mmCIF file of C-alpha atoms in Angstrom:
data_model
loop_
_atom_site.group_PDB
_atom_site.id
_atom_site.type_symbol
_atom_site.label_atom_id
_atom_site.label_comp_id
_atom_site.label_asym_id
_atom_site.label_seq_id
_atom_site.Cartn_x
_atom_site.Cartn_y
_atom_site.Cartn_z
ATOM 1 C CA PRO A 1451 28.451 -45.249 -37.227
ATOM 2 C CA GLU A 1452 27.381 -41.777 -36.189
ATOM 3 C CA PRO A 1453 27.171 -41.251 -32.414
ATOM 4 C CA TYR A 1454 23.781 -40.792 -30.870
ATOM 5 C CA VAL A 1455 23.117 -37.330 -29.528
ATOM 6 C CA TYR A 1456 20.519 -37.007 -26.834
ATOM 7 C CA GLN A 1457 18.905 -33.666 -26.107
ATOM 8 C CA GLN A 1458 16.876 -32.911 -23.042
ATOM 9 C CA ARG A 1459 15.357 -29.624 -21.914
ATOM 10 C CA VAL A 1460 16.251 -29.219 -18.282
ATOM 11 C CA ARG A 1461 14.794 -26.475 -16.125
ATOM 12 C CA GLN A 1462 17.588 -25.032 -14.031
ATOM 13 C CA HIS A 1463 16.947 -24.147 -10.410
ATOM 14 C CA ARG A 1464 17.110 -20.437 -9.694
ATOM 15 C CA ASP A 1465 16.928 -19.258 -6.125
ATOM 16 C CA THR A 1466 14.561 -16.356 -6.787
ATOM 17 C CA ALA A 1467 10.866 -15.945 -6.010
ATOM 18 C CA VAL A 1468 8.668 -13.056 -7.137
ATOM 19 C CA MET A 1469 5.098 -11.946 -6.607
ATOM 20 C CA LEU A 1470 3.407 -9.677 -9.135
ATOM 21 C CA LEU A 1471 0.757 -7.628 -7.309
ATOM 22 C CA ALA A 1472 -1.580 -5.636 -9.559
ATOM 23 C CA ASP A 1473 -3.699 -2.621 -8.686
ATOM 24 C CA LEU A 1474 -7.236 -3.574 -9.800
ATOM 25 C CA SER A 1475 -8.956 -0.287 -8.930
ATOM 26 C CA THR A 1476 -11.618 1.307 -11.117
ATOM 27 C CA SER A 1477 -9.147 3.410 -13.084
ATOM 28 C CA ILE A 1478 -7.773 0.412 -15.004
ATOM 29 C CA MET A 1479 -11.067 0.295 -16.893
ATOM 30 C CA ALA A 1480 -10.202 3.602 -18.592
ATOM 31 C CA PRO A 1481 -9.333 3.683 -22.308
ATOM 32 C CA ALA A 1482 -5.662 3.226 -23.160
ATOM 33 C CA ALA A 1483 -3.856 6.400 -24.213
ATOM 34 C CA SER A 1484 -3.439 4.973 -27.719
ATOM 35 C CA GLY A 1485 -7.218 4.911 -28.089
ATOM 36 C CA GLU A 1486 -7.179 1.165 -28.714
ATOM 37 C CA GLY A 1487 -8.716 -0.952 -25.970
ATOM 38 C CA ARG A 1488 -8.470 -0.268 -22.259
ATOM 39 C CA VAL A 1489 -5.721 -0.232 -19.650
ATOM 40 C CA VAL A 1490 -7.085 -3.497 -18.232
ATOM 41 C CA ASP A 1491 -6.504 -5.220 -21.574
ATOM 42 C CA ARG A 1492 -2.788 -4.411 -21.417
ATOM 43 C CA LEU A 1493 -2.683 -5.454 -17.772
ATOM 44 C CA ARG A 1494 -4.189 -8.860 -18.574
ATOM 45 C CA SER A 1495 -1.746 -9.413 -21.420
ATOM 46 C CA GLY A 1496 1.188 -8.212 -19.336
ATOM 47 C CA MET A 1497 0.441 -10.501 -16.405
ATOM 48 C CA LEU A 1498 -0.049 -13.499 -18.678
ATOM 49 C CA LEU A 1499 3.201 -12.939 -20.574
ATOM 50 C CA PHE A 1500 4.980 -12.359 -17.279
ATOM 51 C CA GLY A 1501 3.661 -15.676 -15.989
ATOM 52 C CA GLU A 1502 4.677 -17.512 -19.143
ATOM 53 C CA ALA A 1503 8.174 -16.047 -18.993
ATOM 54 C CA LEU A 1504 8.607 -17.032 -15.345
ATOM 55 C CA ASP A 1505 7.178 -20.481 -16.018
ATOM 56 C CA THR A 1506 9.802 -21.002 -18.735
ATOM 57 C CA LEU A 1507 12.619 -19.739 -16.509
ATOM 58 C CA GLY A 1508 11.562 -21.993 -13.673
ATOM 59 C CA ASP A 1509 11.543 -19.252 -11.036
ATOM 60 C CA GLU A 1510 8.944 -19.450 -8.275
ATOM 61 C CA PHE A 1511 6.233 -16.841 -8.798
ATOM 62 C CA ALA A 1512 2.799 -15.788 -7.642
ATOM 63 C CA LEU A 1513 0.168 -13.478 -9.139
ATOM 64 C CA ALA A 1514 -2.380 -11.417 -7.213
ATOM 65 C CA GLY A 1515 -4.448 -8.246 -7.355
ATOM 66 C CA PHE A 1516 -6.017 -5.807 -4.919
ATOM 67 C CA ALA A 1517 -8.642 -3.097 -4.555
ATOM 68 C CA SER A 1518 -10.189 -1.319 -1.571
ATOM 69 C CA LYS A 1519 -13.090 0.596 -0.105
ATOM 70 C CA TYR A 1520 -12.247 1.941 3.346
ATOM 71 C CA ARG A 1521 -9.625 0.475 5.673
ATOM 72 C CA ASP A 1522 -11.851 -2.425 6.701
ATOM 73 C CA HIS A 1523 -12.588 -3.544 3.159
ATOM 74 C CA VAL A 1524 -9.331 -4.235 1.334
ATOM 75 C CA SER A 1525 -9.879 -6.994 -1.202
ATOM 76 C CA TYR A 1526 -6.933 -9.233 -2.065
ATOM 77 C CA TYR A 1527 -7.423 -11.441 -5.121
ATOM 78 C CA PRO A 1528 -5.138 -14.504 -5.309
ATOM 79 C CA ILE A 1529 -4.626 -15.536 -8.932
ATOM 80 C CA LYS A 1530 -1.713 -17.949 -8.676
ATOM 81 C CA ALA A 1531 0.010 -18.963 -5.438
ATOM 82 C CA PHE A 1532 3.658 -19.943 -5.109
ATOM 83 C CA GLY A 1533 4.008 -23.570 -6.189
ATOM 84 C CA ASP A 1534 0.761 -23.650 -8.180
ATOM 85 C CA PRO A 1535 0.945 -24.412 -11.927
ATOM 86 C CA LEU A 1536 0.226 -21.842 -14.617
ATOM 87 C CA ASP A 1537 -2.825 -23.773 -15.771
ATOM 88 C CA ALA A 1538 -6.070 -23.095 -17.604
ATOM 89 C CA GLN A 1539 -7.760 -21.828 -14.435
ATOM 90 C CA VAL A 1540 -5.063 -19.200 -13.859
ATOM 91 C CA ARG A 1541 -5.273 -18.103 -17.490
ATOM 92 C CA ALA A 1542 -9.056 -17.819 -17.273
ATOM 93 C CA THR A 1543 -8.802 -15.754 -14.079
ATOM 94 C CA LEU A 1544 -6.352 -13.383 -15.757
ATOM 95 C CA ALA A 1545 -8.627 -13.060 -18.791
ATOM 96 C CA GLY A 1546 -11.517 -12.051 -16.534
ATOM 97 C CA LEU A 1547 -9.735 -9.372 -14.490
ATOM 98 C CA SER A 1548 -11.584 -6.082 -14.147
ATOM 99 C CA GLY A 1549 -11.282 -2.926 -12.070
ATOM 100 C CA ARG A 1550 -13.326 -1.811 -9.085
ATOM 101 C CA LEU A 1551 -13.055 0.428 -6.023
ATOM 102 C CA ALA A 1552 -9.837 2.222 -4.916
ATOM 103 C CA THR A 1553 -6.130 1.743 -4.130
ATOM 104 C CA ARG A 1554 -5.207 1.289 -0.446
ATOM 105 C CA MET A 1555 -1.711 0.077 -1.300
ATOM 106 C CA GLY A 1556 -0.178 -0.302 2.156
ATOM 107 C CA ALA A 1557 -2.637 -2.991 3.281
ATOM 108 C CA ALA A 1558 -2.184 -4.885 0.003
ATOM 109 C CA VAL A 1559 1.605 -4.818 0.341
ATOM 110 C CA ARG A 1560 1.351 -6.236 3.863
ATOM 111 C CA HIS A 1561 -0.962 -9.007 2.729
ATOM 112 C CA ALA A 1562 1.270 -9.884 -0.215
ATOM 113 C CA THR A 1563 4.294 -9.929 2.085
ATOM 114 C CA SER A 1564 2.615 -12.533 4.288
ATOM 115 C CA HIS A 1565 2.404 -14.903 1.313
ATOM 116 C CA PHE A 1566 6.197 -15.165 1.200
ATOM 117 C CA ARG A 1567 6.155 -17.167 4.432
ATOM 118 C CA GLY A 1568 7.553 -20.593 3.705
ATOM 119 C CA VAL A 1569 9.149 -19.439 0.454
ATOM 120 C CA ALA A 1570 12.800 -20.341 0.929
ATOM 121 C CA ALA A 1571 14.261 -18.495 -2.044
ATOM 122 C CA GLU A 1572 17.375 -16.469 -1.280
ATOM 123 C CA ARG A 1573 16.086 -13.466 -3.255
ATOM 124 C CA ARG A 1574 12.434 -12.497 -2.856
ATOM 125 C CA LEU A 1575 10.900 -9.763 -4.991
ATOM 126 C CA LEU A 1576 7.538 -8.007 -4.744
ATOM 127 C CA LEU A 1577 6.729 -6.322 -8.061
ATOM 128 C CA ILE A 1578 3.786 -3.924 -7.698
ATOM 129 C CA LEU A 1579 1.941 -2.766 -10.795
ATOM 130 C CA SER A 1580 -0.181 0.362 -10.383
ATOM 131 C CA ASP A 1581 -1.657 3.211 -12.380
ATOM 132 C CA GLY A 1582 -1.976 5.810 -9.639
ATOM 133 C CA ARG A 1583 -1.048 6.975 -6.155
ATOM 134 C CA PRO A 1584 -2.363 5.266 -2.990
ATOM 135 C CA ALA A 1585 -5.934 6.465 -2.456
ATOM 136 C CA ASP A 1586 -9.220 5.410 -0.906
ATOM 137 C CA TYR A 1587 -12.726 6.673 -0.304
ATOM 138 C CA ASP A 1588 -12.135 7.673 3.306
ATOM 139 C CA ASP A 1589 -8.893 9.635 3.065
ATOM 140 C CA GLY A 1590 -10.794 12.903 3.416
ATOM 141 C CA GLY A 1591 -8.825 14.410 0.570
ATOM 142 C CA ASP A 1592 -5.587 14.014 2.548
ATOM 143 C CA THR A 1593 -3.351 11.448 0.859
ATOM 144 C CA GLY A 1594 -0.591 11.915 3.453
ATOM 145 C CA TYR A 1595 -1.769 9.067 5.674
ATOM 146 C CA LEU A 1596 -2.112 6.563 2.818
ATOM 147 C CA HIS A 1597 1.320 7.510 1.478
ATOM 148 C CA GLU A 1598 2.907 7.071 4.909
ATOM 149 C CA ASP A 1599 1.091 3.772 5.414
ATOM 150 C CA THR A 1600 2.445 2.516 2.085
ATOM 151 C CA ARG A 1601 5.960 3.667 2.956
ATOM 152 C CA MET A 1602 5.802 1.796 6.242
ATOM 153 C CA ALA A 1603 4.453 -1.345 4.563
ATOM 154 C CA VAL A 1604 7.356 -1.239 2.112
ATOM 155 C CA LYS A 1605 9.814 -0.861 4.988
ATOM 156 C CA GLU A 1606 8.210 -3.790 6.827
ATOM 157 C CA ALA A 1607 8.612 -5.934 3.702
ATOM 158 C CA GLU A 1608 12.265 -4.946 3.413
ATOM 159 C CA ASP A 1609 12.809 -5.841 7.079
ATOM 160 C CA ARG A 1610 11.590 -9.340 6.194
ATOM 161 C CA GLY A 1611 14.066 -9.642 3.349
ATOM 162 C CA ILE A 1612 11.562 -8.885 0.581
ATOM 163 C CA HIS A 1613 12.466 -6.310 -2.062
ATOM 164 C CA PRO A 1614 9.481 -4.229 -3.292
ATOM 165 C CA PHE A 1615 9.605 -2.457 -6.659
ATOM 166 C CA CYS A 1616 6.798 -0.392 -8.187
ATOM 167 C CA LEU A 1617 6.016 -0.150 -11.890
ATOM 168 C CA THR A 1618 3.486 2.619 -12.471
ATOM 169 C CA LEU A 1619 1.482 3.911 -15.402
ATOM 170 C CA ASP A 1620 0.943 7.233 -13.605
ATOM 171 C CA PRO A 1621 2.846 10.055 -15.388
ATOM 172 C CA ALA A 1622 3.123 11.817 -11.999
ATOM 173 C CA GLY A 1623 4.622 8.751 -10.326
ATOM 174 C CA SER A 1624 8.084 10.260 -9.976
ATOM 175 C CA GLU A 1625 6.593 12.948 -7.699
ATOM 176 C CA TYR A 1626 5.714 10.550 -4.867
ATOM 177 C CA LEU A 1627 7.209 7.088 -5.506
ATOM 178 C CA PRO A 1628 10.772 7.963 -4.363
ATOM 179 C CA ALA A 1629 9.375 8.701 -0.893
ATOM 180 C CA LEU A 1630 7.342 5.483 -0.842
ATOM 181 C CA PHE A 1631 9.762 2.974 -2.366
ATOM 182 C CA GLY A 1632 13.116 4.740 -2.406
ATOM 183 C CA PRO A 1633 15.278 6.004 -5.280
ATOM 184 C CA GLY A 1634 15.757 3.464 -8.041
ATOM 185 C CA ARG A 1635 12.990 1.205 -6.749
ATOM 186 C CA TYR A 1636 10.282 2.317 -9.138
ATOM 187 C CA LEU A 1637 9.764 2.901 -12.843
ATOM 188 C CA VAL A 1638 7.273 5.148 -14.624
ATOM 189 C CA LEU A 1639 6.107 3.486 -17.828
ATOM 190 C CA ASP A 1640 5.370 6.104 -20.479
ATOM 191 C CA ASP A 1641 3.239 3.948 -22.772
ATOM 192 C CA VAL A 1642 0.775 1.367 -21.448
ATOM 193 C CA ASN A 1643 1.146 -0.536 -24.718
ATOM 194 C CA ASP A 1644 4.704 -1.399 -23.646
ATOM 195 C CA LEU A 1645 3.507 -3.120 -20.478
ATOM 196 C CA PRO A 1646 3.335 -6.719 -21.775
ATOM 197 C CA ARG A 1647 6.890 -6.491 -23.119
ATOM 198 C CA ARG A 1648 8.435 -4.541 -20.269
ATOM 199 C CA LEU A 1649 7.210 -6.635 -17.317
ATOM 200 C CA PRO A 1650 9.467 -9.660 -18.030
ATOM 201 C CA GLU A 1651 12.366 -7.333 -18.912
ATOM 202 C CA ILE A 1652 12.066 -5.480 -15.605
ATOM 203 C CA TYR A 1653 11.952 -8.720 -13.670
ATOM 204 C CA LEU A 1654 15.101 -10.044 -15.350
ATOM 205 C CA ARG A 1655 16.879 -6.806 -14.522
ATOM 206 C CA LEU A 1656 15.818 -6.945 -10.876
ATOM 207 C CA ARG A 1657 16.762 -10.593 -10.578
ATOM 208 C CA SER A 1658 20.288 -9.959 -11.763
ATOM 209 C CA ALA A 1659 20.776 -6.769 -9.717
#
């Protein structure tokens, strides 16, 4: 008689946790460079595919967004917390994402960093998705403060054992991101249409680094 062969799909434990933090400022409502759809459409697709990839891998992950208007009004939008399932509610929230207000990145990075408390993974990654430099309504035209605040927030995250990495859609990103995140800790994406495919690829590269 032929032997019985049993197959079982087992999710392997991986000691990595990642948060994907998306810039949800007004500029994501702009048309995509290809002329088809808007930047926000690619962002929604990218975050969903990222979540599905991480869900299949079994790595702990969280999804969130941010926008701002002045230093006292930084909105942080939790989409999926660590340990929560990638369920219909999360998918519906992603499908309804839209852009508003500005990009005070330093405050958002600090808030995201606080959500790693209690996450025991050996490697903790903060993947920030943006389409422009840190900015807000009350910077008086001087972006120096907001850049320095972001740089300090990144350093504070690193001091806590969290590794920030920025993926930007801003063609000028290479002019200021090295000072904010450090060499090799950012990537300028040339084509927004590549975002859904590249997000999981970038994560896998960072996880194995």
